[in-house]
CSV table of C-alpha atoms in Angstrom, one decimal:
chain,number,residue,atom,x,y,z
A,1136,UNK,CA,74.3,-40.5,-55.4
A,1137,UNK,CA,74.4,-37.5,-57.6
A,1138,UNK,CA,71.4,-36.5,-59.9
A,1139,UNK,CA,72.2,-36.2,-63.6
A,1140,UNK,CA,70.5,-33.6,-65.8
A,1141,UNK,CA,68.7,-30.5,-65.1
A,1142,UNK,CA,67.0,-29.8,-61.8
A,1143,UNK,CA,63.2,-30.2,-61.5
A,1144,UNK,CA,61.6,-26.9,-62.3
A,1145,UNK,CA,57.9,-27.7,-62.0
A,1146,UNK,CA,55.7,-25.0,-60.5
A,1147,UNK,CA,54.7,-27.2,-57.7
A,1148,UNK,CA,58.3,-27.8,-56.7
A,1149,UNK,CA,59.4,-24.1,-56.6
A,1150,UNK,CA,56.4,-21.9,-55.6
A,1151,UNK,CA,56.7,-18.2,-55.2
A,1152,UNK,CA,58.8,-17.4,-52.2
A,1153,UNK,CA,56.9,-15.9,-49.2
A,1154,UNK,CA,58.0,-14.1,-46.1
A,1155,UNK,CA,59.5,-16.3,-43.5
A,1156,UNK,CA,57.1,-15.2,-40.9
A,1157,UNK,CA,54.0,-16.4,-42.8
A,1158,UNK,CA,53.0,-20.0,-43.2
A,1159,UNK,CA,51.4,-21.3,-46.4
A,1160,UNK,CA,47.7,-21.8,-46.4
A,1161,UNK,CA,47.0,-25.4,-45.8
A,1162,UNK,CA,43.8,-25.3,-47.9
A,1163,UNK,CA,45.8,-23.9,-50.9
A,1164,UNK,CA,48.5,-26.6,-50.5
A,1165,UNK,CA,45.9,-29.3,-50.4
A,1166,UNK,CA,44.2,-28.0,-53.6
A,1167,UNK,CA,47.5,-27.4,-55.4
A,1168,UNK,CA,48.9,-30.9,-54.8
A,1169,UNK,CA,45.8,-32.9,-55.1
A,1170,UNK,CA,46.3,-36.1,-57.1
A,1171,UNK,CA,49.8,-35.2,-58.0
A,1172,UNK,CA,52.9,-37.0,-57.1
A,1173,UNK,CA,56.4,-37.4,-58.8
A,1174,UNK,CA,57.3,-40.4,-60.8
A,1175,UNK,CA,60.8,-40.5,-59.2
A,1176,UNK,CA,62.3,-40.8,-55.9
A,1177,UNK,CA,64.0,-37.8,-54.3
A,1178,UNK,CA,67.2,-38.1,-52.4
A,1179,UNK,CA,68.0,-36.6,-49.0
A,1180,UNK,CA,70.0,-33.8,-50.6
A,1181,UNK,CA,67.0,-32.4,-52.5
A,1182,UNK,CA,65.8,-29.2,-50.9
A,1183,UNK,CA,62.1,-28.6,-50.4
A,1184,UNK,CA,61.6,-24.8,-49.8
A,1185,UNK,CA,57.8,-25.2,-49.9
A,1186,UNK,CA,57.7,-27.5,-46.9
A,1187,UNK,CA,58.2,-25.6,-43.7
A,1188,UNK,CA,60.2,-27.3,-41.0
A,1189,UNK,CA,57.5,-26.5,-38.4
A,1190,UNK,CA,55.1,-28.9,-40.2
A,1191,UNK,CA,57.5,-31.9,-40.5
A,1192,UNK,CA,60.5,-33.4,-38.8
A,1193,UNK,CA,63.6,-34.5,-40.8
A,1194,UNK,CA,63.9,-38.2,-40.7
A,1195,UNK,CA,67.1,-40.1,-40.2
A,1196,UNK,CA,66.5,-42.3,-43.1
A,1197,UNK,CA,66.4,-41.3,-46.8
A,1198,UNK,CA,63.2,-39.2,-47.2
A,1199,UNK,CA,60.7,-39.8,-49.9
A,1200,UNK,CA,57.7,-37.8,-50.8
A,1201,UNK,CA,54.5,-39.1,-49.4
A,1202,UNK,CA,51.8,-39.9,-52.0
A,1203,UNK,CA,49.4,-37.0,-52.6
A,1204,UNK,CA,46.5,-39.0,-53.9
A,1205,UNK,CA,44.6,-42.0,-52.8
A,1206,UNK,CA,45.6,-43.9,-55.9
A,1207,UNK,CA,49.2,-43.8,-54.9
A,1208,UNK,CA,48.8,-44.9,-51.4
A,1209,UNK,CA,50.4,-48.3,-50.6
A,1210,UNK,CA,53.1,-48.0,-53.4
A,1211,UNK,CA,56.6,-48.6,-52.4
A,1212,UNK,CA,59.5,-46.6,-53.9
A,1213,UNK,CA,60.6,-49.5,-55.9
A,1214,UNK,CA,57.3,-49.6,-57.8
A,1215,UNK,CA,57.4,-46.0,-58.8
A,1216,UNK,CA,58.7,-44.9,-62.2
A,1217,UNK,CA,62.4,-44.0,-62.2
A,1218,UNK,CA,63.4,-40.4,-62.6
A,1219,UNK,CA,64.4,-39.6,-66.2
A,1220,UNK,CA,67.1,-37.1,-66.1
A,1221,UNK,CA,67.9,-37.0,-69.8
A,1222,UNK,CA,65.1,-37.2,-72.4
A,1223,UNK,CA,66.3,-38.9,-75.6
A,1224,UNK,CA,63.0,-39.1,-77.5
A,1225,UNK,CA,59.8,-37.0,-78.1
A,1226,UNK,CA,56.6,-38.2,-76.6
A,1227,UNK,CA,53.4,-37.2,-78.5
A,1228,UNK,CA,50.6,-36.3,-76.1
A,1229,UNK,CA,47.6,-35.5,-78.5
A,1230,UNK,CA,46.5,-36.5,-82.0
A,1231,UNK,CA,45.1,-34.3,-84.7
A,1232,UNK,CA,41.7,-35.7,-84.1
A,1233,UNK,CA,42.0,-34.6,-80.6
A,1234,UNK,CA,42.9,-31.2,-81.8
A,1235,UNK,CA,39.8,-30.9,-84.1
A,1236,UNK,CA,37.5,-32.2,-81.5
A,1237,UNK,CA,38.9,-29.7,-79.1
A,1238,UNK,CA,38.1,-26.8,-81.6
A,1239,UNK,CA,34.7,-28.1,-82.3
A,1240,UNK,CA,34.0,-28.3,-78.6
A,1241,UNK,CA,35.2,-24.8,-78.1
A,1242,UNK,CA,32.9,-23.5,-81.0
A,1243,UNK,CA,29.9,-25.3,-79.6
A,1244,UNK,CA,30.6,-24.0,-76.1
A,1245,UNK,CA,30.9,-20.5,-77.6
A,1246,UNK,CA,27.5,-20.7,-79.3
A,1247,UNK,CA,25.9,-22.1,-76.2
A,1248,UNK,CA,27.3,-19.4,-74.0
A,1249,UNK,CA,26.2,-16.6,-76.5
A,1250,UNK,CA,22.7,-18.1,-76.7
A,1251,UNK,CA,22.6,-18.3,-72.9
A,1252,UNK,CA,23.8,-14.7,-72.6
A,1253,UNK,CA,21.2,-13.4,-75.1
A,1254,UNK,CA,18.4,-15.2,-73.3
A,1255,UNK,CA,19.8,-13.9,-70.0
A,1256,UNK,CA,19.7,-10.3,-71.4
A,1257,UNK,CA,16.1,-10.7,-72.5
A,1258,UNK,CA,15.0,-12.3,-69.2
A,1259,UNK,CA,17.0,-9.7,-67.3
A,1260,UNK,CA,15.3,-6.8,-69.0
A,1261,UNK,CA,11.9,-8.3,-68.5
A,1262,UNK,CA,12.8,-9.1,-64.9
A,1263,UNK,CA,14.0,-5.5,-64.3
A,1264,UNK,CA,10.7,-4.1,-65.5
A,1265,UNK,CA,8.7,-6.6,-63.5
A,1266,UNK,CA,10.7,-6.0,-60.4
A,1267,UNK,CA,10.5,-2.2,-60.8
A,1268,UNK,CA,6.7,-2.4,-61.1
A,1269,UNK,CA,6.5,-4.9,-58.2
A,1270,UNK,CA,8.8,-2.6,-56.1
A,1271,UNK,CA,6.6,0.4,-56.8
A,1272,UNK,CA,3.5,-1.5,-56.0
A,1273,UNK,CA,4.9,-2.9,-52.8
A,1274,UNK,CA,6.1,0.5,-51.7
A,1275,UNK,CA,2.7,2.0,-52.4
A,1276,UNK,CA,1.0,-0.8,-50.4
A,1277,UNK,CA,3.5,-0.3,-47.6
A,1278,UNK,CA,2.9,3.4,-47.6
A,1279,UNK,CA,-0.9,2.7,-47.5
A,1280,UNK,CA,-0.5,0.3,-44.7
A,1281,UNK,CA,1.6,2.8,-42.8
A,1282,UNK,CA,-1.1,5.4,-43.3
A,1283,UNK,CA,-3.7,3.0,-42.0
A,1284,UNK,CA,-1.5,2.3,-39.0
A,1285,UNK,CA,-1.1,6.0,-38.3
A,1286,UNK,CA,-4.9,6.4,-38.4
A,1287,UNK,CA,-5.3,3.5,-36.0
A,1288,UNK,CA,-2.7,5.1,-33.6
A,1289,UNK,CA,-4.5,8.5,-33.9
A,1290,UNK,CA,-7.8,6.8,-33.0
A,1291,UNK,CA,-6.4,5.1,-29.9
A,1292,UNK,CA,-4.5,8.2,-28.9
A,1293,UNK,CA,-7.8,10.1,-28.9
A,1294,UNK,CA,-9.4,7.4,-26.8
A,1295,UNK,CA,-6.5,7.4,-24.4
A,1296,UNK,CA,-6.4,11.2,-24.1
A,1297,UNK,CA,-10.1,11.3,-23.3
A,1298,UNK,CA,-9.8,8.5,-20.7
A,1299,UNK,CA,-6.7,10.2,-19.1
A,1300,UNK,CA,-8.7,13.4,-18.7
A,1301,UNK,CA,-11.6,11.6,-17.2
A,1302,UNK,CA,-9.3,9.7,-14.8
A,1303,UNK,CA,-7.5,12.9,-13.8
A,1304,UNK,CA,-10.9,14.5,-13.0
A,1305,UNK,CA,-12.0,11.4,-11.0
A,1306,UNK,CA,-8.7,11.2,-9.1
A,1307,UNK,CA,-9.0,14.9,-8.2
A,1308,UNK,CA,-12.6,14.4,-7.0
A,1309,UNK,CA,-11.7,11.4,-4.9
A,1310,UNK,CA,-8.7,13.3,-3.5
A,1311,UNK,CA,-11.0,16.1,-2.4
A,1312,UNK,CA,-13.4,13.6,-0.9
A,1313,UNK,CA,-10.5,12.0,1.0
A,1314,UNK,CA,-9.5,15.4,2.4
A,1315,UNK,CA,-13.1,16.0,3.5
A,1316,UNK,CA,-13.2,12.6,5.2
A,1317,UNK,CA,-9.9,13.3,7.0
A,1318,UNK,CA,-11.2,16.7,8.2
A,1319,UNK,CA,-14.5,15.1,9.4
A,1320,UNK,CA,-12.5,12.4,11.2
A,1321,UNK,CA,-10.3,15.0,12.9
A,1322,UNK,CA,-13.5,16.9,14.0
A,1323,UNK,CA,-14.8,13.8,15.9
A,1324,UNK,CA,-11.8,14.0,18.3
A,1325,UNK,CA,-13.3,17.1,20.0
A,1326,UNK,CA,-16.7,15.6,20.9
A,1327,UNK,CA,-15.0,12.3,21.9
A,1328,UNK,CA,-12.6,14.1,24.2
A,1329,UNK,CA,-15.5,16.1,25.7
A,1330,UNK,CA,-17.6,12.9,26.4
A,1331,UNK,CA,-14.6,11.1,27.9
A,1332,UNK,CA,-13.8,14.2,30.1
A,1333,UNK,CA,-17.4,14.3,31.3
A,1334,UNK,CA,-17.2,10.7,32.3
A,1335,UNK,CA,-13.9,11.4,34.2
A,1336,UNK,CA,-15.4,14.4,35.9
A,1337,UNK,CA,-18.5,12.5,36.9
A,1338,UNK,CA,-16.2,9.9,38.6
A,1339,UNK,CA,-15.5,12.6,41.1
A,1340,UNK,CA,-19.1,12.5,42.4
A,1341,UNK,CA,-19.3,11.5,46.1
A,1342,UNK,CA,-21.3,9.1,48.1
A,1343,UNK,CA,-24.8,8.1,46.9
A,1344,UNK,CA,-24.5,10.4,43.9
A,1345,UNK,CA,-22.0,8.1,42.3
A,1346,UNK,CA,-24.7,6.3,40.5
A,1347,UNK,CA,-24.9,4.7,37.0
A,1348,UNK,CA,-27.7,7.1,35.9
A,1349,UNK,CA,-29.1,7.9,32.5
A,1350,UNK,CA,-26.5,10.6,32.0
A,1351,UNK,CA,-23.7,8.1,32.3
A,1352,UNK,CA,-25.4,5.6,30.1
A,1353,UNK,CA,-25.9,8.3,27.4
A,1354,UNK,CA,-22.3,9.4,27.7
A,1355,UNK,CA,-21.1,5.8,27.3
A,1356,UNK,CA,-23.4,5.5,24.3
A,1357,UNK,CA,-22.0,8.7,22.9
A,1358,UNK,CA,-18.4,7.5,23.2
A,1359,UNK,CA,-19.4,4.2,21.5
A,1360,UNK,CA,-21.2,6.1,18.7
A,1361,UNK,CA,-18.2,8.4,18.1
A,1362,UNK,CA,-15.9,5.4,18.1
A,1363,UNK,CA,-18.1,3.6,15.7
A,1364,UNK,CA,-18.2,6.6,13.4
A,1365,UNK,CA,-14.5,6.9,13.6
A,1366,UNK,CA,-14.0,3.3,12.7
A,1367,UNK,CA,-16.3,3.5,9.7
A,1368,UNK,CA,-14.5,6.7,8.6
A,1369,UNK,CA,-11.1,5.0,8.9
A,1370,UNK,CA,-12.2,2.0,6.9
A,1371,UNK,CA,-13.5,4.3,4.1
A,1372,UNK,CA,-10.4,6.4,4.4
A,1373,UNK,CA,-8.3,3.2,3.8
A,1374,UNK,CA,-10.5,2.3,0.9
A,1375,UNK,CA,-10.1,5.8,-0.5
A,1376,UNK,CA,-6.3,5.6,-0.2
A,1377,UNK,CA,-6.3,2.2,-1.9
A,1378,UNK,CA,-8.6,3.4,-4.6
A,1379,UNK,CA,-6.5,6.4,-5.2
A,1380,UNK,CA,-3.5,4.1,-5.6
A,1381,UNK,CA,-5.5,2.0,-8.1
A,1382,UNK,CA,-6.6,5.1,-10.0
A,1383,UNK,CA,-3.1,6.4,-10.2
A,1384,UNK,CA,-1.8,3.0,-11.3
A,1385,UNK,CA,-4.5,2.9,-14.1
A,1386,UNK,CA,-3.7,6.5,-15.0
A,1387,UNK,CA,0.0,5.7,-15.1
A,1388,UNK,CA,-0.7,2.8,-17.5
A,1389,UNK,CA,-2.8,5.0,-19.7
A,1390,UNK,CA,-0.1,7.7,-19.8
A,1391,UNK,CA,2.6,5.2,-20.5
A,1392,UNK,CA,0.5,3.7,-23.3
A,1393,UNK,CA,-0.2,7.2,-24.6
A,1394,UNK,CA,3.4,8.1,-24.5
A,1395,UNK,CA,4.2,4.9,-26.4
A,1396,UNK,CA,1.5,5.7,-28.9
A,1397,UNK,CA,2.9,9.2,-29.4
A,1398,UNK,CA,6.3,7.9,-30.1
A,1399,UNK,CA,4.9,5.2,-32.4
A,1400,UNK,CA,2.8,7.9,-34.2
A,1401,UNK,CA,5.9,10.1,-34.6
A,1402,UNK,CA,7.9,7.2,-36.0
A,1403,UNK,CA,5.2,5.8,-38.3
A,1404,UNK,CA,4.2,9.2,-39.5
A,1405,UNK,CA,7.8,9.9,-40.4
A,1406,UNK,CA,8.0,6.5,-42.2
A,1407,UNK,CA,4.7,7.2,-44.0
A,1408,UNK,CA,6.1,10.4,-45.6
A,1409,UNK,CA,9.5,8.9,-46.5
A,1410,UNK,CA,10.1,8.7,-50.3
A,1411,UNK,CA,12.9,7.5,-52.5
A,1412,UNK,CA,14.2,11.1,-52.7
A,1413,UNK,CA,14.0,11.8,-49.0
A,1414,UNK,CA,17.0,12.7,-47.0
A,1415,UNK,CA,18.3,10.4,-44.3
A,1416,UNK,CA,17.6,7.1,-46.0
A,1417,UNK,CA,20.4,4.6,-45.9
A,1418,UNK,CA,21.3,0.9,-46.0
A,1419,UNK,CA,21.0,-1.1,-42.8
A,1420,UNK,CA,22.4,-4.5,-43.5
A,1421,UNK,CA,20.6,-7.4,-41.8
A,1422,UNK,CA,17.7,-5.2,-40.5
A,1423,UNK,CA,15.1,-7.4,-42.2
A,1424,UNK,CA,16.3,-10.4,-40.2
A,1425,UNK,CA,15.8,-8.5,-36.9
A,1426,UNK,CA,12.4,-9.3,-35.5
A,1427,UNK,CA,11.9,-7.2,-32.3
A,1428,UNK,CA,8.1,-7.3,-32.5
A,1429,UNK,CA,6.3,-8.4,-29.3
A,1430,UNK,CA,2.7,-8.1,-30.4
A,1431,UNK,CA,0.3,-8.5,-33.3
A,1432,UNK,CA,-2.4,-6.0,-34.3
A,1433,UNK,CA,-5.0,-8.0,-32.3
A,1434,UNK,CA,-3.0,-8.0,-29.1
A,1435,UNK,CA,-1.9,-4.4,-29.7
A,1436,UNK,CA,-5.4,-3.2,-29.9
A,1437,UNK,CA,-6.5,-5.4,-27.0
A,1438,UNK,CA,-3.7,-4.0,-24.8
A,1439,UNK,CA,-5.0,-0.5,-25.2
A,1440,UNK,CA,-8.6,-1.6,-24.9
A,1441,UNK,CA,-7.8,-3.4,-21.7
A,1442,UNK,CA,-6.1,-0.3,-20.3
A,1443,UNK,CA,-9.1,1.8,-21.1
A,1444,UNK,CA,-11.5,-0.8,-19.7
A,1445,UNK,CA,-9.5,-1.1,-16.5
A,1446,UNK,CA,-9.5,2.7,-16.2
A,1447,UNK,CA,-13.2,2.9,-16.7
A,1448,UNK,CA,-13.7,0.1,-14.1
A,1449,UNK,CA,-11.5,2.0,-11.6
A,1450,UNK,CA,-13.4,5.2,-12.3
A,1451,UNK,CA,-16.7,3.5,-11.6
A,1452,UNK,CA,-15.4,2.1,-8.4
A,1453,UNK,CA,-14.0,5.5,-7.4
A,1454,UNK,CA,-17.3,7.2,-8.1
A,1455,UNK,CA,-19.2,4.7,-6.1
A,1456,UNK,CA,-16.7,5.1,-3.2
A,1457,UNK,CA,-17.2,8.8,-3.3
A,1458,UNK,CA,-21.0,8.4,-3.0
A,1459,UNK,CA,-20.5,6.0,-0.1
A,1460,UNK,CA,-18.2,8.5,1.7
A,1461,UNK,CA,-20.7,11.3,1.1
A,1462,UNK,CA,-23.5,9.1,2.6
A,1463,UNK,CA,-21.3,8.1,5.5
A,1464,UNK,CA,-20.4,11.7,6.4
A,1465,UNK,CA,-24.1,12.6,6.5
A,1466,UNK,CA,-25.1,9.5,8.5
A,1467,UNK,CA,-22.3,9.9,11.0
A,1468,UNK,CA,-23.0,13.6,11.5
A,1469,UNK,CA,-26.7,12.9,12.2
A,1470,UNK,CA,-25.8,10.0,14.6
A,1471,UNK,CA,-23.4,12.2,16.6
A,1472,UNK,CA,-25.7,15.1,16.7
A,1473,UNK,CA,-28.7,13.0,17.9
A,1474,UNK,CA,-26.6,11.4,20.6
A,1475,UNK,CA,-25.2,14.8,21.6
A,1476,UNK,CA,-28.7,16.0,22.1
A,1477,UNK,CA,-29.7,12.9,24.0
A,1478,UNK,CA,-26.8,13.4,26.4
A,1479,UNK,CA,-27.7,17.1,26.9
A,1480,UNK,CA,-31.3,16.2,27.6
A,1481,UNK,CA,-30.2,13.6,30.2
A,1482,UNK,CA,-27.8,16.2,31.7
A,1483,UNK,CA,-30.7,18.7,32.0
A,1484,UNK,CA,-33.0,16.2,33.6
A,1485,UNK,CA,-30.3,15.0,36.0
A,1486,UNK,CA,-29.4,18.6,36.9
A,1487,UNK,CA,-33.0,19.4,37.6
A,1488,UNK,CA,-33.4,16.3,39.8
A,1489,UNK,CA,-30.2,17.1,41.7
A,1490,UNK,CA,-31.2,20.7,42.2
A,1491,UNK,CA,-34.7,19.6,43.5
A,1492,UNK,CA,-33.0,17.1,45.8
A,1493,UNK,CA,-30.7,19.8,47.0
A,1494,UNK,CA,-33.6,22.2,47.8
A,1495,UNK,CA,-35.4,19.5,49.7
A,1496,UNK,CA,-32.3,18.7,51.7
A,1497,UNK,CA,-31.9,22.3,52.5
A,1498,UNK,CA,-35.5,22.5,53.7
A,1499,UNK,CA,-35.1,19.4,55.9
A,1500,UNK,CA,-31.8,20.7,57.2
A,1501,UNK,CA,-33.5,24.0,58.3
A,1502,UNK,CA,-36.2,22.0,60.1
A,1503,UNK,CA,-33.7,19.8,61.7
A,1504,UNK,CA,-31.7,22.8,62.9
A,1505,UNK,CA,-34.9,24.2,64.4
A,1506,UNK,CA,-35.7,21.0,66.1
A,1507,UNK,CA,-32.2,20.8,67.5
A,1508,UNK,CA,-32.7,24.2,69.0
A,1509,UNK,CA,-36.0,23.2,70.6
A,1510,UNK,CA,-34.5,20.0,71.9
A,1511,UNK,CA,-31.6,21.9,73.5
A,1512,UNK,CA,-34.1,24.3,75.1
A,1513,UNK,CA,-36.0,21.3,76.4
A,1514,UNK,CA,-32.8,19.8,77.9
A,1515,UNK,CA,-32.1,23.1,79.6
A,1516,UNK,CA,-35.6,23.1,81.1
A,1517,UNK,CA,-35.2,19.6,82.4
A,1518,UNK,CA,-31.9,20.5,84.0
A,1519,UNK,CA,-33.6,23.5,85.6
A,1520,UNK,CA,-36.4,21.3,86.8
A,1521,UNK,CA,-34.0,18.8,88.3
A,1522,UNK,CA,-32.1,21.6,90.0
A,1523,UNK,CA,-35.3,23.0,91.3
A,1524,UNK,CA,-36.1,19.6,93.1
A,1525,UNK,CA,-33.0,19.9,95.2
A,1526,UNK,CA,-34.2,22.3,97.9
A,1527,UNK,CA,-37.5,20.5,98.5
A,1528,UNK,CA,-35.6,17.2,98.8
A,1529,UNK,CA,-33.1,18.9,101.2
A,1530,UNK,CA,-36.0,20.2,103.4
A,1531,UNK,CA,-37.6,16.8,103.6
A,1532,UNK,CA,-34.3,15.1,104.4
A,1533,UNK,CA,-33.5,17.7,107.0
A,1534,UNK,CA,-36.9,17.2,108.6
A,1535,UNK,CA,-36.5,13.5,108.7
A,1536,UNK,CA,-33.0,13.8,110.1
A,1537,UNK,CA,-34.2,16.2,112.9
A,1538,UNK,CA,-37.1,14.0,113.8
A,1539,UNK,CA,-34.7,11.1,114.4
A,1540,UNK,CA,-33.4,13.0,117.4
A,1541,UNK,CA,-36.7,12.9,119.2
A,1542,UNK,CA,-36.3,11.3,122.6
A,1543,UNK,CA,-37.7,7.9,123.6
A,1544,UNK,CA,-41.3,7.5,123.0
A,1545,UNK,CA,-41.5,10.6,121.0
A,1546,UNK,CA,-40.1,8.7,118.1
A,1547,UNK,CA,-43.6,8.1,116.8
A,1548,UNK,CA,-44.5,6.9,113.3
A,1549,UNK,CA,-47.1,9.6,113.0
A,1550,UNK,CA,-48.7,10.9,109.8
A,1551,UNK,CA,-46.1,13.7,109.6
A,1552,UNK,CA,-43.4,11.0,109.6
A,1553,UNK,CA,-45.2,9.0,107.0
A,1554,UNK,CA,-45.8,12.0,104.9
A,1555,UNK,CA,-42.1,13.1,105.0
A,1556,UNK,CA,-41.1,9.7,103.9
A,1557,UNK,CA,-43.6,9.7,101.1
A,1558,UNK,CA,-42.4,13.2,100.1
A,1559,UNK,CA,-38.8,12.0,99.9
A,1560,UNK,CA,-39.8,9.0,97.7
A,1561,UNK,CA,-42.0,11.2,95.6
A,1562,UNK,CA,-39.2,13.8,95.0
A,1563,UNK,CA,-36.7,11.0,94.2
A,1564,UNK,CA,-39.2,9.5,91.7
A,1565,UNK,CA,-39.6,12.9,90.1
A,1566,UNK,CA,-35.9,13.5,89.9
A,1567,UNK,CA,-35.4,10.0,88.3
A,1568,UNK,CA,-38.2,10.7,85.8
A,1569,UNK,CA,-36.6,14.1,84.9
A,1570,UNK,CA,-33.2,12.5,84.6
A,1571,UNK,CA,-34.6,9.8,82.3
A,1572,UNK,CA,-36.3,12.4,80.3
A,1573,UNK,CA,-33.0,14.3,80.2
A,1574,UNK,CA,-31.3,11.2,78.8
A,1575,UNK,CA,-34.0,10.8,76.2
A,1576,UNK,CA,-33.7,14.4,75.2
A,1577,UNK,CA,-30.0,14.1,74.9
A,1578,UNK,CA,-30.3,11.0,72.8
A,1579,UNK,CA,-32.8,12.8,70.6
A,1580,UNK,CA,-30.5,15.7,70.4
A,1581,UNK,CA,-27.7,13.4,69.3
A,1582,UNK,CA,-30.0,11.9,66.7
A,1583,UNK,CA,-30.9,15.3,65.4
A,1584,UNK,CA,-27.2,16.3,65.3
A,1585,UNK,CA,-26.4,13.1,63.4
A,1586,UNK,CA,-29.3,13.8,61.0
A,1587,UNK,CA,-28.0,17.3,60.6
A,1588,UNK,CA,-24.6,16.1,59.7
A,1589,UNK,CA,-26.0,13.6,57.2
A,1590,UNK,CA,-28.1,16.3,55.7
A,1591,UNK,CA,-25.2,18.7,55.5
A,1592,UNK,CA,-23.0,15.9,53.9
A,1593,UNK,CA,-25.7,15.0,51.4
A,1594,UNK,CA,-26.2,18.7,50.7
A,1595,UNK,CA,-22.4,19.0,49.9
A,1596,UNK,CA,-22.7,15.9,47.8
A,1597,UNK,CA,-25.6,17.3,45.8
A,1598,UNK,CA,-23.8,20.6,45.5
A,1599,UNK,CA,-20.7,18.8,44.2
A,1600,UNK,CA,-22.8,16.7,41.7
A,1601,UNK,CA,-24.6,19.8,40.6
A,1602,UNK,CA,-21.3,21.7,40.1
A,1603,UNK,CA,-19.9,18.8,38.1
A,1604,UNK,CA,-22.9,18.3,35.9
A,1605,UNK,CA,-24.0,21.9,35.5
A,1606,UNK,CA,-20.7,23.8,35.5
A,1607,UNK,CA,-18.0,21.5,34.3
A,1608,UNK,CA,-19.8,19.0,32.0
A,1609,UNK,CA,-22.4,21.3,30.5
A,1610,UNK,CA,-19.8,24.1,30.3
A,1611,UNK,CA,-17.8,21.9,28.0
A,1612,UNK,CA,-20.8,20.8,26.1
A,1613,UNK,CA,-22.0,24.3,25.2
A,1614,UNK,CA,-20.2,24.0,21.8
A,1615,UNK,CA,-20.4,21.1,19.4
A,1616,UNK,CA,-19.1,21.0,15.8
A,1617,UNK,CA,-21.7,22.1,13.3
A,1618,UNK,CA,-22.9,19.9,10.5
A,1619,UNK,CA,-20.6,21.5,7.9
A,1620,UNK,CA,-17.6,20.7,10.0
A,1621,UNK,CA,-18.8,17.1,10.7
A,1622,UNK,CA,-19.2,16.4,7.0
A,1623,UNK,CA,-15.7,17.9,6.3
A,1624,UNK,CA,-16.5,21.0,4.4
A,1625,UNK,CA,-14.7,23.3,6.9
């Protein structure tokens, strides 16, 4: 069916053409077509340039415009007003009363708007003056607060600088004391090595001289004393190292806090001297909504005060530790010196005893050697006496043998016969007595020789002990670190 009359030229039907590559804003379309809909049905041949094909699909049936308002929802095309293609009469839309009322309304609205504008100008002028005064007052108060803040920062900076100087001095003093303690600890190695070497050398004593005497007891005590001193020194050295770490940590916190205070002082001082005519001022949109603060004045002051209190506590502990180390060095030096002197006195006494025993052994050895010589002379005399009994015995035996050849009755047991027999027995008894005495003398000589060997061995033992104690041990113990070295000054 063809449409009769002119084409629809409403603004909403033919909007301003746009580029083909841009889509119309949906929000604009929604506002433009709100509560509007045509009072006629459109045929399929009507073109709709305002409706892009990407939003809708062409239906196979005769298309109709969808209702654009809620009031038109549910209406069928048959209930809509027919499209009038040819107007044959004039339709009056407003009456004269409507026209007058519209003018009066416009006048009234004009008066109201002028009155509102005048009141707005007065209020605005007063508000501008008030706001200018308030802005100047606020800026003055802010400047004053910044000045007070700068003074607070300067106060805490002064406190931090003083505490940092004190902590640096205490750290240096404790470092020097630590070095003294290390030197004193190193000096104890020499006496300890000497005492241990003395014990090792004295293990080379021989025989009966390998005794657990007072010297060995004092040497063992000296080793224990030096070990005890070293252990105490090491404990205090560990404490000094830990205290130095604590001091440096406290100093680091103070320096970090001081550095932050200096940066804050530089920034706040710059802010304090900023004016409306200063260079470098600019807009920073949204900066008032940025809250990067992490403390309040109370916690800010408490933070620095806690750092200072911690530093003071560490300084007090460090000072006490230095006093303890000084006392320890004096005590350990005295203990080692006293024990060193005790060991030397024990060595002196033992050397005197050993030398006296050696002299006595030498005396007894000389006497034993003399007795051995006398015994050997006695043995020689006995042998000579036994040899001298041989001829008389031979004579008696020869006489008896010859008298056995007397013939017959001449074999008479006369007094001569009896005397010869008694002489043989008597000489035999004499020889046996001399031989027994010879054996006794030889046994005595063996005993004397054994005694001589024992004395000579004991003399060698005493000489060895005397050499060890007097030459080796006392030779090493001639020098001992002086008190200045034991307390770590040298």
